Amino acid sequence: MSRRVLAALVGRSEEWLRQVELGTRRLDSISVAMQLVEALRFDQLDDLVDPRESAGPDDRRSTALTDEARAGYALPASLRSPYAGAATTAESLARDVAELRDTWWHASDRVAVCQHRLPQVIAAAQAGVRDDPGDEPTAAATVDALCLARSYLVYVGDRRQALVLAERAVTLAETASPASTVVAARALAMSYLQNREFHLALSIATAAADRAGDRLPVLRGSLLSVAAKAASSLGEDERADVLIKQVRQAAAALGSARQQRGVWFGPSDVTLTEMTVAWTGGRREELPELALAAPPDSEMPQNLRIPYYAMIAALCARRRDEGTAVLQLLAIQRLSAEALRYDRMVHTALRDLLRTRHPVLYREIEQLGRLAGLL
C-alpha cells in the first residue's frame, strides 16, 4: 500500500505520514492509530506504535499513547476474550447487550457476571464490525456494548481505559445512527468528568444535550446532569444552578419512559445531581435536606440507587453520625455486597468510620471494612 493511499484512508496528508514514519512527528491520535492498525491489518496496536526490539516479554517502551492505544484496540486484560470473536447478527448482539445492561442495573453480582460475559459480547461485536463495517445496527449495538464496558471499567477503578473505550465508541458512532452519536458523546463526557477533565466534560455534554433535543429526552436530561456536575467541579456555580434548573425541567417533561439506549434518567436523578453538586461545591450541609426531599423512587434500578446511599453515608461518617452512616452502608450491602468493594464513596465513608473507632458500632464497621477490602 502506498503512502498516499494510506494517508487518504486515515484522513491525513502524505507529509504527515512521512514525518510519523521518520519519528519527527508524534502519532498523537488514538482514533487515527486504530485506523492505521485496521488499514495495515496489524493484530495489535503494539505492532504499530510500540514495536518490540527484544524477545523479552516485558521489554517494551511505554508511553501515554501506547498505553491508551493498547487498551483501546486490544481492550484491557479484564475484557479480553480467550476466544476469537464469531460474527453474530445485529439483533442477537443487541439482545445480548440488553441482557447485560439489565444485569448491570439490577443484579447484586453484576461485576462477576459482566467480567465473565462482557469479553464474549465485545469479541462478537468487534467481529461483526470487522465483517460488515458499514452495517448501522451492528455499529449501534457495538457502541452500546462499549458504553456498558466503559461503565464496568469505571466501577472497577480503571477510569483511564474507560476513557479510551468511550473514544472508540465515538469513532464507531459515526457509522451508526444520530442517537448512537449522542449515546457515545454521553459516555465520553462522563469519562472526562470521571477523569477530572471538567472543561471537556462540560463542553461535550452541553453540545450533545443540544443535539439530543426533544427527540431523545432521557439522553438530554442525563447529559444536562453531567454538564451540571462538570460546571460545579469547575467552580462555575451560577452555570451549575442554571443547568440544574434545566435538569429539573427535563425530568418534569418526561413521560413514562425512563431509559433510552442504556441510559437511565428520571426524577431521582435530579436529586442525585443536586446532591453531587452540593458535595463538590462544599455545601454538604444541604445533603440531608435534599435526600429527604426526594428519596430514590421505586422505578429506579437498585444498583443506580447505591450512589444516593453512599453519599449520605460519607456525609454522616464525616459528621460523626456513625449510626446513620452504618445504616446506609447496610442498605447498600443488602442491594449488592459487591458495592462495598468497588464504590469509591463507600470507601470514603468507611475510612472515616474506621478512624473513629466507635465504642458500640466498631465491630460492625470493621466487618464492613473487611468486606470492602480495606482491612
Short mmCIF file of C-alpha atoms in Angstrom, two decimals:
data_model
loop_
_atom_site.label_atom_id
_atom_site.label_comp_id
_atom_site.label_asym_id
_atom_site.label_seq_id
_atom_site.Cartn_x
_atom_site.Cartn_y
_atom_site.Cartn_z
CA MET A 1 0.00 0.00 0.00
CA SER A 2 1.41 3.39 -0.98
CA ARG A 3 1.90 6.21 1.49
CA ARG A 4 -0.60 8.31 -0.47
CA VAL A 5 -3.33 5.67 -0.24
CA LEU A 6 -2.69 5.04 3.45
CA ALA A 7 -2.72 8.76 4.25
CA ALA A 8 -6.04 9.14 2.42
CA LEU A 9 -7.54 6.23 4.33
CA VAL A 10 -6.84 7.87 7.69
CA GLY A 11 -7.63 11.41 6.54
CA ARG A 12 -4.09 12.81 6.87
CA SER A 13 -1.54 14.17 4.42
CA GLU A 14 1.36 12.25 2.90
CA GLU A 15 3.77 14.65 4.59
CA TRP A 16 2.19 13.98 7.98
CA LEU A 17 2.55 10.23 7.48
CA ARG A 18 6.16 10.60 6.30
CA GLN A 19 7.05 12.59 9.41
CA VAL A 20 5.43 9.94 11.62
CA GLU A 21 7.45 7.25 9.88
CA LEU A 22 10.67 9.23 10.42
CA GLY A 23 9.83 9.86 14.05
CA THR A 24 9.87 13.64 13.71
CA ARG A 25 6.13 13.86 14.43
CA ARG A 26 4.18 12.12 17.19
CA LEU A 27 1.37 9.70 16.44
CA ASP A 28 -0.87 11.50 18.91
CA SER A 29 -4.39 10.49 17.89
CA ILE A 30 -5.85 7.25 19.21
CA SER A 31 -8.58 7.09 16.56
CA VAL A 32 -6.06 7.60 13.73
CA ALA A 33 -3.78 4.98 15.27
CA MET A 34 -6.65 2.48 15.30
CA GLN A 35 -7.47 3.30 11.66
CA LEU A 36 -3.83 2.66 10.75
CA VAL A 37 -3.92 -0.69 12.52
CA GLU A 38 -7.03 -1.72 10.62
CA ALA A 39 -5.70 -0.48 7.28
CA LEU A 40 -2.35 -2.23 7.74
CA ARG A 41 -4.01 -5.35 9.18
CA PHE A 42 -1.93 -5.45 12.34
CA ASP A 43 -3.19 -7.70 15.14
CA GLN A 44 -2.37 -5.24 17.91
CA LEU A 45 -1.63 -1.56 18.17
CA ASP A 46 1.63 -2.65 19.82
CA ASP A 47 2.81 -3.67 16.33
CA LEU A 48 2.29 -0.10 15.12
CA VAL A 49 3.22 2.22 17.96
CA ASP A 50 5.35 0.07 20.25
CA PRO A 51 7.37 -2.46 18.22
CA ARG A 52 9.40 -4.90 20.25
CA GLU A 53 13.14 -4.94 19.76
CA SER A 54 13.69 -7.82 22.13
CA ALA A 55 12.15 -11.22 22.71
CA GLY A 56 11.84 -10.46 26.41
CA PRO A 57 8.17 -10.45 27.46
CA ASP A 58 8.42 -7.24 29.48
CA ASP A 59 10.84 -5.33 27.29
CA ARG A 60 8.67 -2.63 25.77
CA ARG A 61 8.87 1.11 25.73
CA SER A 62 5.76 2.56 27.33
CA THR A 63 4.29 5.98 26.61
CA ALA A 64 0.94 7.53 27.39
CA LEU A 65 -0.11 6.97 23.79
CA THR A 66 0.93 3.32 23.58
CA ASP A 67 -0.75 2.54 26.89
CA GLU A 68 -4.01 4.15 25.74
CA ALA A 69 -3.78 2.70 22.26
CA ARG A 70 -3.08 -0.78 23.54
CA ALA A 71 -6.12 -0.56 25.79
CA GLY A 72 -8.27 0.93 23.03
CA TYR A 73 -7.70 -1.74 20.40
CA ALA A 74 -6.83 -4.93 22.24
CA LEU A 75 -9.03 -3.99 25.23
CA PRO A 76 -7.84 -4.17 28.83
CA ALA A 77 -6.97 -7.64 30.05
CA SER A 78 -10.18 -7.89 32.08
CA LEU A 79 -12.27 -7.50 28.92
CA ARG A 80 -10.33 -9.67 26.50
CA SER A 81 -11.95 -12.90 25.41
CA PRO A 82 -9.73 -16.00 25.15
CA TYR A 83 -11.71 -16.96 22.07
CA ALA A 84 -11.76 -15.27 18.70
CA GLY A 85 -14.97 -13.38 18.22
CA ALA A 86 -17.50 -15.07 16.00
CA ALA A 87 -19.70 -12.78 13.95
CA THR A 88 -23.30 -12.62 15.10
CA THR A 89 -26.42 -10.86 13.88
CA ALA A 90 -27.09 -7.29 14.94
CA GLU A 91 -30.34 -8.43 16.57
CA SER A 92 -28.59 -11.10 18.62
CA LEU A 93 -25.85 -8.68 19.63
CA ALA A 94 -28.39 -6.04 20.70
CA ARG A 95 -30.25 -8.67 22.73
CA ASP A 96 -27.04 -9.75 24.49
CA VAL A 97 -26.16 -6.15 25.31
CA ALA A 98 -29.68 -5.50 26.66
CA GLU A 99 -29.45 -8.57 28.92
CA LEU A 100 -26.06 -7.46 30.24
CA ARG A 101 -27.36 -3.95 30.81
CA ASP A 102 -30.25 -5.36 32.82
CA THR A 103 -27.70 -7.29 34.87
CA TRP A 104 -25.68 -4.12 35.37
CA TRP A 105 -28.70 -2.25 36.68
CA HIS A 106 -30.34 -4.94 38.81
CA ALA A 107 -28.05 -7.86 39.73
CA SER A 108 -26.30 -7.98 43.10
CA ASP A 109 -23.34 -9.78 41.47
CA ARG A 110 -23.10 -7.56 38.40
CA VAL A 111 -19.30 -7.28 38.43
CA ALA A 112 -18.81 -11.04 38.47
CA VAL A 113 -21.38 -11.60 35.71
CA CYS A 114 -20.10 -8.81 33.46
CA GLN A 115 -16.49 -9.84 34.00
CA HIS A 116 -17.43 -13.21 32.52
CA ARG A 117 -19.83 -12.18 29.74
CA LEU A 118 -18.63 -8.77 28.55
CA PRO A 119 -15.48 -10.13 26.83
CA GLN A 120 -17.58 -12.55 24.79
CA VAL A 121 -20.09 -9.88 23.77
CA ILE A 122 -17.38 -7.38 22.82
CA ALA A 123 -15.48 -10.00 20.83
CA ALA A 124 -18.65 -10.79 18.88
CA ALA A 125 -19.31 -7.07 18.37
CA GLN A 126 -15.81 -6.44 17.05
CA ALA A 127 -16.16 -9.40 14.68
CA GLY A 128 -19.45 -8.01 13.40
CA VAL A 129 -17.98 -4.56 12.75
CA ARG A 130 -14.94 -6.09 11.08
CA ASP A 131 -17.03 -8.29 8.78
CA ASP A 132 -19.57 -5.59 7.88
CA PRO A 133 -18.12 -2.17 8.82
CA GLY A 134 -20.97 -0.23 7.22
CA ASP A 135 -23.85 -2.02 8.93
CA GLU A 136 -25.67 0.56 11.06
CA PRO A 137 -27.47 -1.81 13.50
CA THR A 138 -24.22 -3.68 14.23
CA ALA A 139 -22.37 -0.42 14.80
CA ALA A 140 -25.15 0.82 17.11
CA ALA A 141 -25.11 -2.38 19.18
CA THR A 142 -21.31 -2.23 19.38
CA VAL A 143 -21.47 1.38 20.60
CA ASP A 144 -23.87 0.26 23.33
CA ALA A 145 -21.55 -2.63 24.27
CA LEU A 146 -18.55 -0.32 24.53
CA CYS A 147 -20.52 2.17 26.63
CA LEU A 148 -21.53 -0.61 29.01
CA ALA A 149 -17.91 -1.80 29.16
CA ARG A 150 -16.88 1.78 29.95
CA SER A 151 -19.27 1.81 32.92
CA TYR A 152 -17.86 -1.50 34.12
CA LEU A 153 -14.26 -0.27 33.89
CA VAL A 154 -15.05 2.94 35.78
CA TYR A 155 -16.74 0.92 38.52
CA VAL A 156 -13.78 -1.43 38.99
CA GLY A 157 -11.37 1.52 39.08
CA ASP A 158 -9.91 1.63 35.56
CA ARG A 159 -11.03 5.13 34.55
CA ARG A 160 -8.22 5.74 32.11
CA GLN A 161 -9.01 2.73 29.95
CA ALA A 162 -12.70 3.54 30.28
CA LEU A 163 -11.96 6.87 28.59
CA VAL A 164 -10.30 5.05 25.70
CA LEU A 165 -13.36 2.86 25.20
CA ALA A 166 -15.55 5.96 25.19
CA GLU A 167 -13.37 7.46 22.45
CA ARG A 168 -13.65 4.22 20.49
CA ALA A 169 -17.44 4.38 20.84
CA VAL A 170 -17.45 7.93 19.46
CA THR A 171 -15.44 6.78 16.43
CA LEU A 172 -17.83 3.88 15.78
CA ALA A 173 -20.90 6.04 16.25
CA GLU A 174 -20.02 7.94 13.10
CA THR A 175 -21.22 4.92 11.09
CA ALA A 176 -24.35 4.39 13.20
CA SER A 177 -27.47 6.45 13.87
CA PRO A 178 -27.67 10.02 15.25
CA ALA A 179 -28.90 8.51 18.52
CA SER A 180 -25.69 6.45 18.72
CA THR A 181 -23.67 9.64 18.34
CA VAL A 182 -25.45 11.13 21.37
CA VAL A 183 -25.05 7.91 23.38
CA ALA A 184 -21.33 7.82 22.65
CA ALA A 185 -20.93 11.53 23.40
CA ARG A 186 -22.53 11.00 26.80
CA ALA A 187 -20.09 8.17 27.54
CA LEU A 188 -17.20 10.42 26.55
CA ALA A 189 -18.47 13.33 28.65
CA MET A 190 -18.91 11.00 31.63
CA SER A 191 -15.39 9.67 31.23
CA TYR A 192 -13.89 13.14 31.02
CA LEU A 193 -15.84 14.09 34.15
CA GLN A 194 -14.56 11.00 35.98
CA ASN A 195 -11.01 11.71 34.82
CA ARG A 196 -11.29 15.30 36.11
CA GLU A 197 -11.19 16.87 32.64
CA PHE A 198 -14.07 19.13 33.59
CA HIS A 199 -13.86 21.67 30.73
CA LEU A 200 -14.06 18.88 28.14
CA ALA A 201 -16.88 17.16 30.03
CA LEU A 202 -18.88 20.38 30.18
CA SER A 203 -18.45 21.31 26.52
CA ILE A 204 -19.20 17.80 25.21
CA ALA A 205 -22.21 17.28 27.48
CA THR A 206 -23.85 20.63 26.64
CA ALA A 207 -23.27 20.20 22.91
CA ALA A 208 -24.65 16.64 22.96
CA ALA A 209 -27.67 17.75 25.03
CA ASP A 210 -28.48 20.32 22.34
CA ARG A 211 -28.09 17.62 19.71
CA ALA A 212 -30.40 15.25 21.61
CA GLY A 213 -33.15 17.86 21.80
CA ASP A 214 -36.74 16.75 22.27
CA ARG A 215 -36.21 13.56 20.22
CA LEU A 216 -34.11 11.93 22.96
CA PRO A 217 -35.43 13.38 26.24
CA VAL A 218 -33.86 10.79 28.54
CA LEU A 219 -30.43 11.25 26.98
CA ARG A 220 -30.82 15.02 27.05
CA GLY A 221 -31.68 15.01 30.76
CA SER A 222 -28.74 12.76 31.59
CA LEU A 223 -26.35 14.94 29.57
CA LEU A 224 -27.56 18.08 31.34
CA SER A 225 -26.89 16.31 34.64
CA VAL A 226 -23.30 15.56 33.54
CA ALA A 227 -22.88 19.17 32.48
CA ALA A 228 -24.15 20.45 35.85
CA LYS A 229 -21.66 18.27 37.73
CA ALA A 230 -18.81 19.44 35.49
CA ALA A 231 -19.73 23.11 35.91
CA SER A 232 -19.84 22.68 39.69
CA SER A 233 -16.45 20.97 39.69
CA LEU A 234 -15.06 23.97 37.79
CA GLY A 235 -16.44 26.32 40.44
CA GLU A 236 -18.94 27.79 37.97
CA ASP A 237 -21.76 27.84 40.50
CA GLU A 238 -24.12 30.10 38.57
CA ARG A 239 -23.85 27.97 35.46
CA ALA A 240 -24.33 24.83 37.53
CA ASP A 241 -27.53 26.31 39.02
CA VAL A 242 -28.86 27.11 35.54
CA LEU A 243 -28.06 23.57 34.36
CA ILE A 244 -29.72 22.01 37.43
CA LYS A 245 -32.85 24.02 36.64
CA GLN A 246 -32.73 22.54 33.13
CA VAL A 247 -32.26 19.05 34.61
CA ARG A 248 -35.43 19.57 36.69
CA GLN A 249 -37.33 20.76 33.62
CA ALA A 250 -36.11 17.77 31.62
CA ALA A 251 -37.26 15.35 34.32
CA ALA A 252 -40.65 17.06 34.65
CA ALA A 253 -41.20 16.85 30.89
CA LEU A 254 -40.60 13.10 30.74
CA GLY A 255 -43.46 10.77 30.08
CA SER A 256 -43.36 7.18 31.28
CA ALA A 257 -40.01 6.50 29.59
CA ARG A 258 -37.05 6.33 31.93
CA GLN A 259 -34.36 4.83 29.73
CA GLN A 260 -33.04 5.18 26.20
CA ARG A 261 -30.22 3.14 24.71
CA GLY A 262 -28.85 2.05 28.07
CA VAL A 263 -29.11 5.45 29.75
CA TRP A 264 -31.41 5.92 32.75
CA PHE A 265 -32.84 9.27 33.74
CA GLY A 266 -35.76 10.26 35.93
CA PRO A 267 -36.81 12.41 38.90
CA SER A 268 -34.39 10.64 41.26
CA ASP A 269 -31.51 11.71 39.02
CA VAL A 270 -32.40 15.32 39.77
CA THR A 271 -31.86 14.62 43.46
CA LEU A 272 -28.59 12.80 42.82
CA THR A 273 -27.36 15.66 40.65
CA GLU A 274 -28.25 18.24 43.28
CA MET A 275 -26.55 16.15 45.97
CA THR A 276 -23.41 15.72 43.87
CA VAL A 277 -23.24 19.43 43.09
CA ALA A 278 -23.70 20.27 46.78
CA TRP A 279 -20.91 17.82 47.66
CA THR A 280 -18.41 19.12 45.10
CA GLY A 281 -19.40 22.71 45.84
CA GLY A 282 -18.59 22.32 49.54
CA ARG A 283 -22.23 22.76 50.63
CA ARG A 284 -22.53 19.37 52.24
CA GLU A 285 -24.85 20.61 54.96
CA GLU A 286 -27.54 20.73 52.24
CA LEU A 287 -27.36 16.99 51.55
CA PRO A 288 -29.72 15.68 54.28
CA GLU A 289 -32.48 18.08 53.25
CA LEU A 290 -32.03 17.21 49.59
CA ALA A 291 -32.04 13.49 50.35
CA LEU A 292 -35.17 13.66 52.48
CA ALA A 293 -36.99 15.79 49.91
CA ALA A 294 -36.80 13.17 47.18
CA PRO A 295 -35.53 9.67 48.06
CA PRO A 296 -34.93 7.23 45.18
CA ASP A 297 -38.19 6.21 43.53
CA SER A 298 -39.21 2.58 43.27
CA GLU A 299 -38.74 2.53 39.49
CA MET A 300 -35.04 3.31 39.76
CA PRO A 301 -32.87 0.19 39.25
CA GLN A 302 -31.40 -0.99 42.53
CA ASN A 303 -27.76 -0.55 41.55
CA LEU A 304 -28.40 3.03 40.45
CA ARG A 305 -29.66 3.83 43.95
CA ILE A 306 -26.31 2.94 45.54
CA PRO A 307 -24.65 6.37 44.92
CA TYR A 308 -27.53 8.00 46.84
CA TYR A 309 -26.98 5.85 49.94
CA ALA A 310 -23.19 6.08 49.62
CA MET A 311 -23.18 9.87 49.57
CA ILE A 312 -25.37 10.05 52.69
CA ALA A 313 -23.09 7.51 54.39
CA ALA A 314 -19.99 9.55 53.55
CA LEU A 315 -21.56 12.76 54.81
CA CYS A 316 -22.75 11.18 58.08
CA ALA A 317 -19.41 9.49 58.68
CA ARG A 318 -17.66 12.83 58.28
CA ARG A 319 -20.13 14.48 60.68
CA ARG A 320 -19.59 11.69 63.24
CA ASP A 321 -23.14 10.41 62.83
CA GLU A 322 -21.89 6.84 62.79
CA GLY A 323 -25.29 5.22 63.30
CA THR A 324 -26.87 6.74 60.20
CA ALA A 325 -23.74 6.08 58.16
CA VAL A 326 -23.74 2.39 59.10
CA LEU A 327 -27.45 2.08 58.29
CA GLN A 328 -26.81 3.49 54.81
CA LEU A 329 -23.90 1.08 54.27
CA LEU A 330 -26.02 -1.86 55.39
CA ALA A 331 -28.70 -0.77 52.89
CA ILE A 332 -26.02 -0.86 50.19
CA GLN A 333 -24.88 -4.31 51.34
CA ARG A 334 -28.44 -5.61 51.00
CA LEU A 335 -28.61 -4.30 47.44
CA SER A 336 -25.15 -5.51 46.42
CA ALA A 337 -22.29 -6.64 48.62
CA GLU A 338 -20.00 -6.02 45.62
CA ALA A 339 -20.62 -2.30 46.01
CA LEU A 340 -18.78 -2.32 49.32
CA ARG A 341 -15.65 -3.37 47.46
CA TYR A 342 -15.95 -1.18 44.38
CA ASP A 343 -17.82 2.04 45.22
CA ARG A 344 -15.38 4.86 45.95
CA MET A 345 -17.83 6.90 48.03
CA VAL A 346 -18.48 3.82 50.18
CA HIS A 347 -14.73 3.64 50.80
CA THR A 348 -14.68 7.33 51.74
CA ALA A 349 -17.37 6.67 54.35
CA LEU A 350 -15.72 3.53 55.70
CA ARG A 351 -12.29 5.10 56.08
CA ASP A 352 -13.78 7.86 58.20
CA LEU A 353 -15.76 5.34 60.26
CA LEU A 354 -12.74 3.11 60.82
CA ARG A 355 -10.74 6.06 62.12
CA THR A 356 -13.36 6.97 64.73
CA ARG A 357 -13.39 3.51 66.40
CA HIS A 358 -16.96 3.90 67.64
CA PRO A 359 -17.28 2.09 71.01
CA VAL A 360 -20.58 0.35 70.12
CA LEU A 361 -20.56 0.05 66.33
CA TYR A 362 -16.88 -0.63 65.67
CA ARG A 363 -17.30 -4.40 65.26
CA GLU A 364 -19.99 -3.83 62.61
CA ILE A 365 -17.85 -1.17 60.95
CA GLU A 366 -14.82 -3.47 60.99
CA GLN A 367 -16.83 -6.23 59.30
CA LEU A 368 -17.95 -3.82 56.58
CA GLY A 369 -14.34 -2.69 56.18
CA ARG A 370 -13.22 -6.29 55.65
CA LEU A 371 -15.95 -6.86 53.05
CA ALA A 372 -14.78 -3.68 51.30
CA GLY A 373 -11.18 -4.91 51.24
CA LEU A 374 -9.97 -2.04 53.41
CA LEU A 375 -8.71 -4.29 56.23
#
